[in-house]
Tab-separated table of C-alpha atoms and ligand atoms in Angstrom:
chain	number	residue	atom	x	y	z
A	95	MET	CA	83.133	60.648	85.744
A	96	ARG	CA	81.146	61.120	82.591
A	97	ILE	CA	82.025	61.410	78.945
A	98	LEU	CA	81.371	64.570	76.989
A	99	ILE	CA	81.542	64.636	73.208
A	100	VAL	CA	83.085	67.857	71.928
A	101	ALA	CA	83.633	68.351	68.207
A	102	GLY	CA	83.646	64.619	67.679
A	103	VAL	CA	86.326	63.957	70.291
A	104	ALA	CA	85.477	61.968	73.411
A	105	LEU	CA	86.760	63.840	76.443
A	106	THR	CA	86.580	62.759	80.030
A	107	VAL	CA	85.013	65.208	82.424
A	108	VAL	CA	85.916	64.711	86.061
A	109	SER	CA	83.311	65.848	88.531
A	110	VAL	CA	84.642	65.590	92.071
A	111	GLY	CA	82.503	67.095	94.790
A	112	ALA	CA	80.135	70.007	94.572
A	113	ILE	CA	82.715	72.682	93.807
A	114	GLN	CA	83.514	71.293	90.360
A	115	ASP	CA	82.039	72.714	87.184
A	116	ALA	CA	81.075	69.594	85.240
A	117	THR	CA	81.198	71.384	81.892
A	118	ILE	CA	84.969	71.869	82.079
A	119	VAL	CA	87.126	69.597	79.929
A	120	THR	CA	90.118	68.411	81.942
A	121	ASN	CA	92.212	66.179	79.674
A	122	PRO	CA	92.989	68.083	76.488
A	123	PRO	CA	94.970	66.361	73.713
A	124	GLU	CA	97.736	68.980	73.435
A	125	ARG	CA	101.132	68.117	74.931
A	126	PHE	CA	103.401	70.756	76.470
A	127	THR	CA	106.791	70.642	78.156
A	128	MET	CA	107.215	72.872	81.200
A	129	ARG	CA	110.343	74.729	82.279
A	130	VAL	CA	111.004	77.205	85.095
A	131	VAL	CA	112.371	80.384	83.484
A	132	THR	CA	113.109	82.192	86.742
A	133	SER	CA	112.103	82.105	90.415
A	134	GLY	CA	112.372	84.291	93.478
A	135	LEU	CA	110.196	87.091	92.127
A	136	ASP	CA	108.423	89.254	94.702
A	137	GLY	CA	104.881	88.922	93.446
A	138	PRO	CA	104.998	88.997	89.642
A	139	TRP	CA	101.702	90.586	88.617
A	140	GLU	CA	101.711	91.795	85.008
A	141	LEU	CA	103.617	89.680	82.485
A	142	THR	CA	103.992	91.066	78.964
A	143	TRP	CA	105.881	89.897	75.879
A	144	GLY	CA	107.945	92.870	74.691
A	145	PRO	CA	108.884	93.639	71.079
A	146	ASP	CA	112.498	93.235	72.257
A	147	SER	CA	111.724	89.500	72.698
A	148	HIS	CA	112.034	89.839	76.455
A	149	LEU	CA	109.429	89.368	79.153
A	150	TRP	CA	108.419	92.514	80.976
A	151	ALA	CA	106.937	92.095	84.443
A	152	THR	CA	105.856	94.097	87.433
A	153	GLU	CA	106.549	92.835	90.932
A	154	ARG	CA	103.544	93.791	93.027
A	155	ARG	CA	105.279	93.532	96.412
A	156	GLY	CA	108.783	94.248	95.187
A	157	ARG	CA	107.585	97.475	93.480
A	158	ARG	CA	109.939	96.727	90.597
A	159	VAL	CA	109.636	96.563	86.838
A	160	ILE	CA	111.864	93.779	85.596
A	161	ARG	CA	112.938	92.583	82.166
A	162	VAL	CA	113.607	88.875	81.790
A	163	ASN	CA	115.432	87.031	79.040
A	164	PRO	CA	113.122	84.074	78.402
A	165	ALA	CA	115.955	81.935	77.029
A	166	ASP	CA	118.100	81.824	80.155
A	167	GLY	CA	116.042	83.568	82.858
A	168	THR	CA	118.536	86.384	83.412
A	169	ARG	CA	116.743	89.467	84.593
A	170	SER	CA	117.403	93.096	85.287
A	171	THR	CA	115.512	95.693	87.294
A	172	LEU	CA	114.490	98.665	85.171
A	173	ILE	CA	113.097	100.660	88.075
A	174	THR	CA	111.927	100.381	91.660
A	175	VAL	CA	108.906	102.644	92.118
A	176	HIS	CA	109.479	103.778	95.700
A	177	GLU	CA	106.220	105.762	95.894
A	178	VAL	CA	104.216	102.545	95.637
A	179	HIS	CA	102.292	101.766	98.813
A	180	GLN	CA	102.130	98.019	99.355
A	181	SER	CA	100.627	96.559	102.531
A	182	VAL	CA	98.048	93.834	101.762
A	183	THR	CA	97.584	90.953	99.335
A	184	GLN	CA	96.209	92.950	96.410
A	185	ASP	CA	97.911	96.337	96.355
A	186	GLY	CA	101.311	97.452	95.126
A	187	LEU	CA	102.795	97.807	91.663
A	188	LEU	CA	100.132	96.347	89.369
A	189	GLY	CA	99.443	96.979	85.680
A	190	LEU	CA	101.991	97.616	82.958
A	191	ALA	CA	101.262	98.504	79.338
A	192	LEU	CA	103.751	99.135	76.541
A	193	HIS	CA	102.726	101.617	73.870
A	194	PRO	CA	101.656	99.756	70.678
A	195	ASP	CA	104.529	101.484	68.807
A	196	PHE	CA	107.020	100.589	71.549
A	197	LEU	CA	110.557	100.276	70.126
A	198	LYS	CA	109.322	100.260	66.532
A	199	SER	CA	112.040	101.532	64.242
A	200	LEU	CA	110.482	104.522	62.460
A	201	VAL	CA	107.419	105.778	64.335
A	202	GLY	CA	108.330	103.968	67.528
A	203	ASN	CA	108.386	105.379	71.004
A	204	ASN	CA	109.534	104.277	74.451
A	205	ASP	CA	106.388	104.816	76.512
A	206	VAL	CA	105.709	102.452	79.421
A	207	TYR	CA	102.559	102.931	81.501
A	208	LEU	CA	102.333	101.662	85.079
A	209	ALA	CA	99.343	101.390	87.415
A	210	PHE	CA	100.014	101.259	91.143
A	211	THR	CA	98.690	102.080	94.585
A	212	TYR	CA	100.209	104.815	96.715
A	213	ASP	CA	99.639	106.737	99.948
A	214	ASP	CA	98.297	110.247	99.339
A	215	ALA	CA	98.405	111.398	102.979
A	216	PRO	CA	101.427	113.046	104.591
A	217	GLY	CA	102.829	111.563	107.793
A	218	PRO	CA	101.471	108.493	109.522
A	219	ALA	CA	97.940	108.882	108.109
A	220	LEU	CA	97.062	106.582	105.230
A	221	ALA	CA	95.052	107.624	102.188
A	222	ARG	CA	95.117	104.753	99.713
A	223	ARG	CA	94.929	105.841	96.081
A	224	MET	CA	95.639	104.356	92.673
A	225	GLY	CA	97.324	106.099	89.800
A	226	ILE	CA	98.788	105.636	86.332
A	227	ARG	CA	102.214	107.004	85.456
A	228	ARG	CA	104.092	107.055	82.183
A	229	TYR	CA	107.844	106.452	81.907
A	230	GLN	CA	110.361	106.446	79.085
A	231	TYR	CA	112.409	103.316	78.537
A	232	ASP	CA	116.087	104.072	78.062
A	233	ALA	CA	117.168	101.002	76.115
A	234	ASN	CA	120.869	101.791	76.504
A	235	ALA	CA	120.884	102.377	80.241
A	236	ARG	CA	118.120	99.771	80.752
A	237	THR	CA	116.112	102.043	83.015
A	238	LEU	CA	112.728	103.722	83.115
A	239	THR	CA	113.039	107.490	83.312
A	240	ALA	CA	111.132	110.761	82.907
A	241	PRO	CA	108.007	109.913	84.931
A	242	VAL	CA	104.804	111.804	84.087
A	243	ASP	CA	101.628	111.302	86.093
A	244	VAL	CA	98.767	110.363	83.760
A	245	ILE	CA	96.007	110.231	86.372
A	246	MET	CA	96.247	110.106	90.153
A	247	GLY	CA	93.767	110.113	93.018
A	248	LEU	CA	91.789	107.081	91.886
A	249	PRO	CA	89.974	105.156	94.626
A	250	THR	CA	91.505	102.030	96.091
A	251	HIS	CA	91.424	100.101	99.352
A	252	ASP	CA	92.681	96.928	101.011
A	253	ASP	CA	90.606	94.437	98.977
A	254	HIS	CA	89.264	94.040	95.412
A	255	VAL	CA	91.801	96.483	94.036
A	256	GLY	CA	91.838	95.528	90.341
A	257	GLY	CA	94.635	97.424	88.613
A	258	ARG	CA	94.905	95.720	85.212
A	259	LEU	CA	95.987	98.126	82.470
A	260	VAL	CA	95.887	97.690	78.681
A	261	ILE	CA	96.053	99.989	75.646
A	262	GLY	CA	93.305	99.410	73.079
A	263	ARG	CA	93.474	99.452	69.285
A	264	ASP	CA	91.930	102.893	69.710
A	265	LEU	CA	95.100	104.057	71.526
A	266	LYS	CA	93.170	104.542	74.774
A	267	LEU	CA	94.181	103.286	78.205
A	268	TYR	CA	91.797	100.858	79.880
A	269	LEU	CA	92.175	100.407	83.652
A	270	SER	CA	90.153	98.082	85.875
A	271	ILE	CA	89.232	99.151	89.413
A	272	GLY	CA	87.486	96.754	91.787
A	273	ASP	CA	84.684	97.495	94.220
A	274	LEU	CA	87.254	97.928	97.043
A	275	GLY	CA	85.853	94.873	98.832
A	276	SER	CA	82.848	96.905	99.953
A	277	ASN	CA	79.948	94.881	101.420
A	278	PHE	CA	82.294	91.918	101.869
A	279	GLY	CA	84.361	90.435	104.709
A	280	ALA	CA	86.092	92.997	106.891
A	281	ASN	CA	84.632	95.756	104.684
A	282	ARG	CA	81.050	94.537	104.879
A	283	CYS	CA	79.774	97.768	106.426
A	284	ASN	CA	81.141	99.878	103.564
A	285	GLU	CA	78.466	100.627	101.009
A	286	ASN	CA	79.146	98.963	97.677
A	287	ARG	CA	79.372	101.698	95.053
A	288	ALA	CA	80.029	99.704	91.885
A	289	GLN	CA	76.703	101.055	90.541
A	290	ASP	CA	77.345	104.690	91.541
A	291	LEU	CA	78.175	106.987	88.653
A	292	PRO	CA	80.134	110.241	88.791
A	293	THR	CA	78.245	113.535	88.662
A	294	MET	CA	79.107	116.475	86.410
A	295	SER	CA	80.202	118.404	89.485
A	296	GLN	CA	82.577	115.635	90.602
A	297	ILE	CA	84.164	115.394	87.174
A	298	GLY	CA	84.614	119.173	87.094
A	299	LYS	CA	86.504	119.001	90.395
A	300	GLY	CA	88.638	116.009	89.465
A	301	ASP	CA	86.882	113.939	92.123
A	302	TRP	CA	87.209	110.333	90.973
A	303	SER	CA	85.711	108.755	94.105
A	304	ASN	CA	82.866	107.085	92.178
A	305	TYR	CA	85.291	105.200	89.949
A	306	GLN	CA	85.185	102.071	92.127
A	307	GLY	CA	83.829	98.935	90.472
A	308	LYS	CA	84.485	100.420	87.022
A	309	ILE	CA	86.579	99.981	83.918
A	310	LEU	CA	87.998	103.324	82.905
A	311	ARG	CA	88.918	104.505	79.412
A	312	LEU	CA	91.422	107.355	79.232
A	313	ASN	CA	93.361	109.271	76.640
A	314	LEU	CA	97.080	108.532	76.882
A	315	ASP	CA	97.513	111.866	78.695
A	316	GLY	CA	94.844	110.943	81.260
A	317	SER	CA	92.082	113.199	79.958
A	318	ILE	CA	88.530	112.030	79.234
A	319	PRO	CA	88.081	110.846	75.627
A	320	ASP	CA	85.476	112.814	73.661
A	321	ASP	CA	83.857	109.566	72.555
A	322	ASN	CA	83.508	107.988	75.999
A	323	PRO	CA	79.936	106.935	76.783
A	324	VAL	CA	77.519	109.423	78.310
A	325	ILE	CA	75.902	107.595	81.218
A	326	ASN	CA	73.115	109.290	83.163
A	327	GLY	CA	73.968	112.517	81.360
A	328	VAL	CA	77.655	112.533	82.300
A	329	ARG	CA	80.728	111.758	80.219
A	330	SER	CA	83.608	110.708	82.443
A	331	HIS	CA	86.460	108.196	82.398
A	332	VAL	CA	83.888	105.493	83.189
A	333	PHE	CA	83.648	103.067	80.271
A	334	SER	CA	81.672	100.306	82.016
A	335	TYR	CA	80.401	99.740	85.542
A	336	GLY	CA	78.997	97.152	87.936
A	337	HIS	CA	82.268	95.220	88.367
A	338	ARG	CA	83.420	93.332	91.471
A	339	ASN	CA	87.119	92.491	91.183
A	340	PRO	CA	88.255	92.680	87.568
A	341	LEU	CA	91.788	91.272	87.379
A	342	GLY	CA	91.962	90.307	83.717
A	343	LEU	CA	91.793	92.633	80.689
A	344	VAL	CA	92.877	91.909	77.134
A	345	VAL	CA	92.400	93.512	73.729
A	346	GLY	CA	90.957	91.277	71.001
A	347	SER	CA	92.048	91.209	67.370
A	348	LYS	CA	89.313	93.646	66.304
A	349	GLY	CA	89.818	95.856	69.341
A	350	GLU	CA	87.321	94.116	71.594
A	351	ILE	CA	87.963	94.383	75.344
A	352	TYR	CA	87.621	91.104	77.227
A	353	GLU	CA	87.660	90.992	80.996
A	354	SER	CA	87.645	88.399	83.784
A	355	GLU	CA	86.432	89.083	87.309
A	356	HIS	CA	85.851	87.297	90.587
A	357	GLY	CA	82.371	86.317	91.624
A	358	PRO	CA	81.313	86.350	95.301
A	359	ASN	CA	81.367	82.622	96.166
A	360	THR	CA	80.040	81.521	92.795
A	361	ASP	CA	79.823	82.949	89.275
A	362	ASP	CA	83.264	84.061	88.212
A	363	GLU	CA	82.785	85.933	84.949
A	364	VAL	CA	84.357	86.429	81.551
A	365	ASN	CA	82.867	89.538	79.956
A	366	LEU	CA	82.978	91.368	76.653
A	367	ILE	CA	83.319	94.969	77.814
A	368	GLU	CA	81.452	97.586	75.814
A	369	GLY	CA	81.056	101.298	76.415
A	370	GLY	CA	78.192	102.388	78.661
A	371	ARG	CA	77.230	98.883	79.713
A	372	ASN	CA	76.385	97.749	83.251
A	373	TYR	CA	77.812	94.395	84.319
A	374	GLY	CA	75.422	94.024	87.218
A	375	TRP	CA	77.426	93.871	90.441
A	376	PRO	CA	76.371	93.966	93.301
A	377	ASN	CA	72.787	93.398	92.137
A	378	VAL	CA	73.635	90.437	89.943
A	379	ALA	CA	76.447	87.855	90.041
A	380	GLY	CA	76.933	86.106	86.707
A	381	TYR	CA	73.613	85.750	84.926
A	382	ARG	CA	70.412	87.356	86.182
A	383	ASP	CA	69.004	83.977	87.116
A	384	ASN	CA	67.978	84.031	90.800
A	385	LYS	CA	70.219	81.093	91.582
A	386	THR	CA	72.403	81.194	94.685
A	387	TYR	CA	73.396	84.846	94.803
A	388	VAL	CA	71.203	87.330	96.673
A	389	TYR	CA	72.374	90.908	97.220
A	390	ALA	CA	72.426	91.522	100.976
A	391	ASN	CA	73.251	95.184	101.607
A	392	TRP	CA	74.978	95.183	105.003
A	393	SER	CA	75.553	98.932	105.046
A	394	ALA	CA	71.758	99.500	104.954
A	395	SER	CA	71.063	97.434	108.074
A	396	LYS	CA	68.378	99.026	110.291
A	397	PRO	CA	67.411	99.662	112.937
A	398	ALA	CA	70.590	97.890	114.079
A	399	PRO	CA	73.510	99.649	112.323
A	400	CYS	CA	75.847	97.330	110.466
A	401	ARG	CA	78.719	97.911	112.897
A	402	THR	CA	76.656	96.548	115.806
A	403	LEU	CA	75.875	93.233	114.069
A	404	PRO	CA	77.517	90.026	115.287
A	405	PRO	CA	80.374	88.627	113.199
A	406	GLY	CA	79.661	85.909	110.673
A	407	ASN	CA	78.155	85.619	107.244
A	408	ALA	CA	74.595	84.670	108.219
A	409	VAL	CA	72.446	87.598	107.055
A	410	PRO	CA	70.333	89.005	109.923
A	411	ALA	CA	66.775	90.249	109.309
A	412	SER	CA	67.935	93.856	109.715
A	413	VAL	CA	69.992	93.610	106.492
A	414	PRO	CA	67.870	94.213	103.378
A	415	THR	CA	68.158	91.601	100.652
A	416	GLN	CA	67.252	91.694	96.984
A	417	ALA	CA	66.854	88.846	94.522
A	418	GLU	CA	68.602	89.250	91.157
A	419	MET	CA	65.326	89.341	89.216
A	420	ALA	CA	64.022	92.139	91.444
A	421	TRP	CA	66.630	94.434	89.887
A	422	ASN	CA	66.285	95.589	86.314
A	423	ASN	CA	68.568	97.905	84.390
A	424	GLU	CA	68.402	98.577	80.671
A	425	ARG	CA	72.189	98.671	80.441
A	426	PHE	CA	72.676	95.296	82.156
A	427	THR	CA	74.964	93.005	80.170
A	428	PRO	CA	75.389	89.345	81.121
A	429	PRO	CA	78.780	87.608	80.945
A	430	LEU	CA	80.021	85.707	77.898
A	431	ARG	CA	80.620	82.829	80.244
A	432	THR	CA	80.565	82.127	83.955
A	433	PHE	CA	82.549	79.605	85.934
A	434	PHE	CA	80.936	77.676	88.755
A	435	THR	CA	77.414	78.901	88.428
A	436	VAL	CA	75.664	76.602	90.903
A	437	GLU	CA	72.042	75.930	91.678
A	438	GLY	CA	70.114	77.810	94.354
A	439	GLY	CA	70.736	76.932	97.973
A	440	TYR	CA	74.458	76.327	97.488
A	441	LYS	CA	76.165	76.583	100.896
A	442	ALA	CA	79.586	78.031	100.208
A	443	GLN	CA	80.346	78.101	103.939
A	444	GLY	CA	80.037	74.360	104.258
A	445	ILE	CA	81.039	73.083	100.822
A	446	GLY	CA	83.626	75.658	99.836
A	447	SER	CA	83.518	78.555	97.422
A	448	ALA	CA	82.567	77.592	93.887
A	449	THR	CA	85.256	79.655	92.229
A	450	MET	CA	88.249	79.453	89.970
A	451	ALA	CA	89.445	82.847	91.251
A	452	PRO	CA	90.330	84.561	87.966
A	453	GLY	CA	93.741	86.132	87.481
A	454	GLY	CA	94.833	87.571	84.149
A	455	ILE	CA	93.320	86.865	80.748
A	456	ASP	CA	94.866	86.805	77.276
A	457	ILE	CA	93.844	85.964	73.730
A	458	TYR	CA	95.420	83.439	71.360
A	459	THR	CA	95.306	84.477	67.705
A	460	SER	CA	97.944	82.239	66.091
A	461	ASN	CA	97.396	79.272	63.776
A	462	ALA	CA	100.271	77.320	65.340
A	463	ILE	CA	98.192	75.045	67.572
A	464	PRO	CA	95.351	73.325	65.716
A	465	GLY	CA	91.947	74.536	66.877
A	466	TRP	CA	93.242	77.236	69.173
A	467	ARG	CA	92.969	80.297	66.970
A	468	ASN	CA	90.695	82.920	68.522
A	469	SER	CA	90.649	81.516	72.064
A	470	LEU	CA	90.597	83.382	75.333
A	471	LEU	CA	93.016	82.111	77.963
A	472	ALA	CA	91.553	82.799	81.419
A	473	LEU	CA	93.820	82.134	84.390
A	474	SER	CA	92.811	80.579	87.679
A	475	LEU	CA	94.607	81.567	90.856
A	476	ILE	CA	93.324	78.927	93.228
A	477	ARG	CA	93.209	75.985	90.799
A	478	GLY	CA	96.485	76.547	88.971
A	479	VAL	CA	95.080	76.085	85.484
A	480	VAL	CA	94.403	78.129	82.388
A	481	TYR	CA	90.949	77.796	80.875
A	482	ARG	CA	90.938	78.000	77.096
A	483	LEU	CA	87.645	79.376	75.798
A	484	THR	CA	86.967	79.210	72.071
A	485	LEU	CA	85.394	82.430	70.822
A	486	SER	CA	82.757	82.515	68.119
A	487	PRO	CA	83.969	83.969	64.763
A	488	ASP	CA	82.432	87.351	65.600
A	489	GLY	CA	84.092	87.343	69.035
A	490	ARG	CA	80.814	88.040	70.794
A	491	SER	CA	80.219	84.674	72.412
A	492	VAL	CA	82.061	81.641	73.746
A	493	ALA	CA	81.630	78.430	71.757
A	494	GLY	CA	82.050	75.181	73.656
A	495	PRO	CA	83.223	74.291	77.150
A	496	PRO	CA	86.343	75.636	78.903
A	497	VAL	CA	89.359	73.379	78.425
A	498	GLU	CA	91.898	73.145	81.247
A	499	GLN	CA	95.524	73.652	80.251
A	500	PHE	CA	98.900	73.943	82.006
A	501	ALA	CA	97.714	72.398	85.311
A	502	THR	CA	100.292	72.758	88.118
A	503	ALA	CA	100.183	73.386	91.876
A	504	ASN	CA	100.537	77.146	91.511
A	505	ARG	CA	98.501	80.321	91.482
A	506	TYR	CA	98.518	81.748	87.956
A	507	ARG	CA	98.580	85.519	88.101
A	508	ASP	CA	99.286	86.467	84.501
A	509	ILE	CA	100.272	85.054	81.142
A	510	ALA	CA	102.348	86.250	78.191
A	511	LEU	CA	102.353	84.728	74.721
A	512	ASN	CA	105.382	84.353	72.515
A	513	PRO	CA	104.406	85.414	68.967
A	514	ASP	CA	105.619	82.001	67.750
A	515	GLY	CA	102.220	80.712	68.925
A	516	ARG	CA	103.829	77.711	70.619
A	517	THR	CA	105.361	79.151	73.786
A	518	PHE	CA	103.480	80.458	76.816
A	519	TYR	CA	104.765	82.125	79.966
A	520	LEU	CA	102.905	82.076	83.252
A	521	ALA	CA	103.666	84.213	86.310
A	522	THR	CA	102.883	82.644	89.691
A	523	ASP	CA	101.982	84.190	93.017
A	524	PRO	CA	104.587	83.988	95.798
A	525	GLU	CA	101.947	82.883	98.327
A	526	GLY	CA	98.239	82.291	98.786
A	527	PRO	CA	95.790	79.394	98.776
A	528	SER	CA	95.880	76.653	96.156
A	529	ARG	CA	93.595	73.613	95.817
A	530	ASP	CA	93.961	70.325	94.017
A	531	PRO	CA	91.187	68.943	91.767
A	532	SER	CA	89.448	67.345	94.764
A	533	GLY	CA	89.368	70.708	96.557
A	534	SER	CA	92.076	69.906	99.119
A	535	PRO	CA	94.663	72.572	100.033
A	536	ARG	CA	98.160	72.039	98.660
A	537	PRO	CA	101.537	73.831	98.851
A	538	LEU	CA	102.717	75.967	95.934
A	539	ALA	CA	105.190	74.160	93.674
A	540	ASN	CA	106.823	77.235	92.093
A	541	PRO	CA	106.055	80.341	94.124
A	542	GLY	CA	107.039	83.706	92.601
A	543	SER	CA	108.166	82.231	89.299
A	544	ILE	CA	107.808	82.480	85.557
A	545	LEU	CA	107.029	79.119	83.959
A	546	GLU	CA	107.375	78.349	80.266
A	547	PHE	CA	105.079	75.898	78.487
A	548	LYS	CA	106.134	74.840	74.998
A	549	TYR	CA	103.793	73.074	72.605
A	550	GLU	CA	105.052	69.643	71.524
A	551	GLY	CA	102.133	68.442	69.417
A	552	ASN	CA	98.990	66.472	70.086
B	1578	LIG	CA1	78.545	90.702	86.115
B	1579	LIG	CA1	73.215	84.988	89.035
C-alpha cells in the first residue's frame, strides 16, 4: 500500500500484484446504498434513462427491448426482434438510442434506434452482419412498431463486435464497430483491417466491408452526412478509425464524443473521438510508447502460411512484427487516458491480462455530488467497478487519477443516470469472468440484473 495525495485528501492506493494500476484510487469518500432493481435479464446490454422516467434496456441474448420501472422493478417487453442473430458472447441485440426529442410534448417524436447483428444468408449458411433499424414507440400499446431499416450490411463477426449507438448533439447517429477479433485468438489468421479505409467505388456500391474497427457517423436516415471527414480522398460513414473493440460511447455536454475500448492484454483506452482521426489500432495500443505491445501480423506469416502455424501465442519468426514507434501516421490520436499501461516485457500469459475490460461509458454533468461535475464514468466488466475520471474544463483531457466506485462482484455492462444526479443504474452481464482485487476468479453476485446505487453523502 502507498498513500497518494489528491486535491489535499489522503487516499489509500492498493497495489496487489502486477495486474493492478497503482494510480487508481480505491477508497473514495462518497457513500452509496445499493439495491437490486430487477434480475433475470437475458444479457442487458444498453441501459438508458428515458424521458418517461423509466429505464430502457436491450437484452443482447434475449433479443428484447424492455422498459423497467426503476421504483419497483416491474418491466414490460416492448418488442422481441426475431431477426437478431445471436450465437456467441458479443453478438445479438446491442445498441439503443432514443431520439433527443423523444416524447417531448410539442416537437417530440417516438423514434427508437436499435443496433443488432443478423444473418444475411438464406438457409443454413451464415453471413453475419450488423444493422441499425428505427422503430416508433407506441406509448399506449407499449410496443415498438413501424420498423424502417436505417443501414444494413455492416461487417460483424464472432468477436470484437462493438455495437454501441448514440445520437450526437448534431442529430447524427454514431455507431461503434470493432475489429471483428481479427489477428487475435481463433481469428488470428484474419487480417486486421481497422486501418483500411473504404474506396470511392465501394461507397458507390454500398459495400461497407471496410467499416470494421471504425466509429461511424450517419444521418438519421442512414445516409452519409455532407460534413463527414474526407479521409484519403473519400467521404464515407467513417468518422474515426483504428479501433479494436469500442464498447462505450457517450455524448458530452458540448457534443463531444467519448469512447472506451478494450486493449489487447494491456492499454484499455478512453478516447475523445474526433472526425478524421486515427486511434492507432493495430499498430499502436494506448500511447505510442514502445512499451509491451508489438504488432505481430499473423495473417502475413511467410513462408509458412498462418494456418499452418502451431497453436499458442508465442510469435514465430515467420510472423512479421512492428514496434509502435516504427509506425507513424499524421492522423494518429492518443487516448485521453489508458488503464493498465505496463512496462515493456510484461508477460500477460503468466501474470494475467492487465485490463479492466471496458464496458459502457457515461458522463456525469450534475452538481448534486460534490466534485463530480464533468466526470466520465467508465465501466469495467471483469473488475466490477466504475472508474470516475474527472475531465478538464475544456473536456479535452482527464485531470487526476481514476476513482473506483460501486465495487461489487459483477460485470458492469452499461450504466444509466437518473437526472436527479444522485441515483445510478448499472446493468450486469448474465455470465462471464470476474476477478476480485487480488486477481482471483469469483462468482457473479447479481447476474443479469439492474442495480441501483443512491448517493447518501460523504
Ligand atoms: Ca488507440
Ligand atoms: Ca503503447
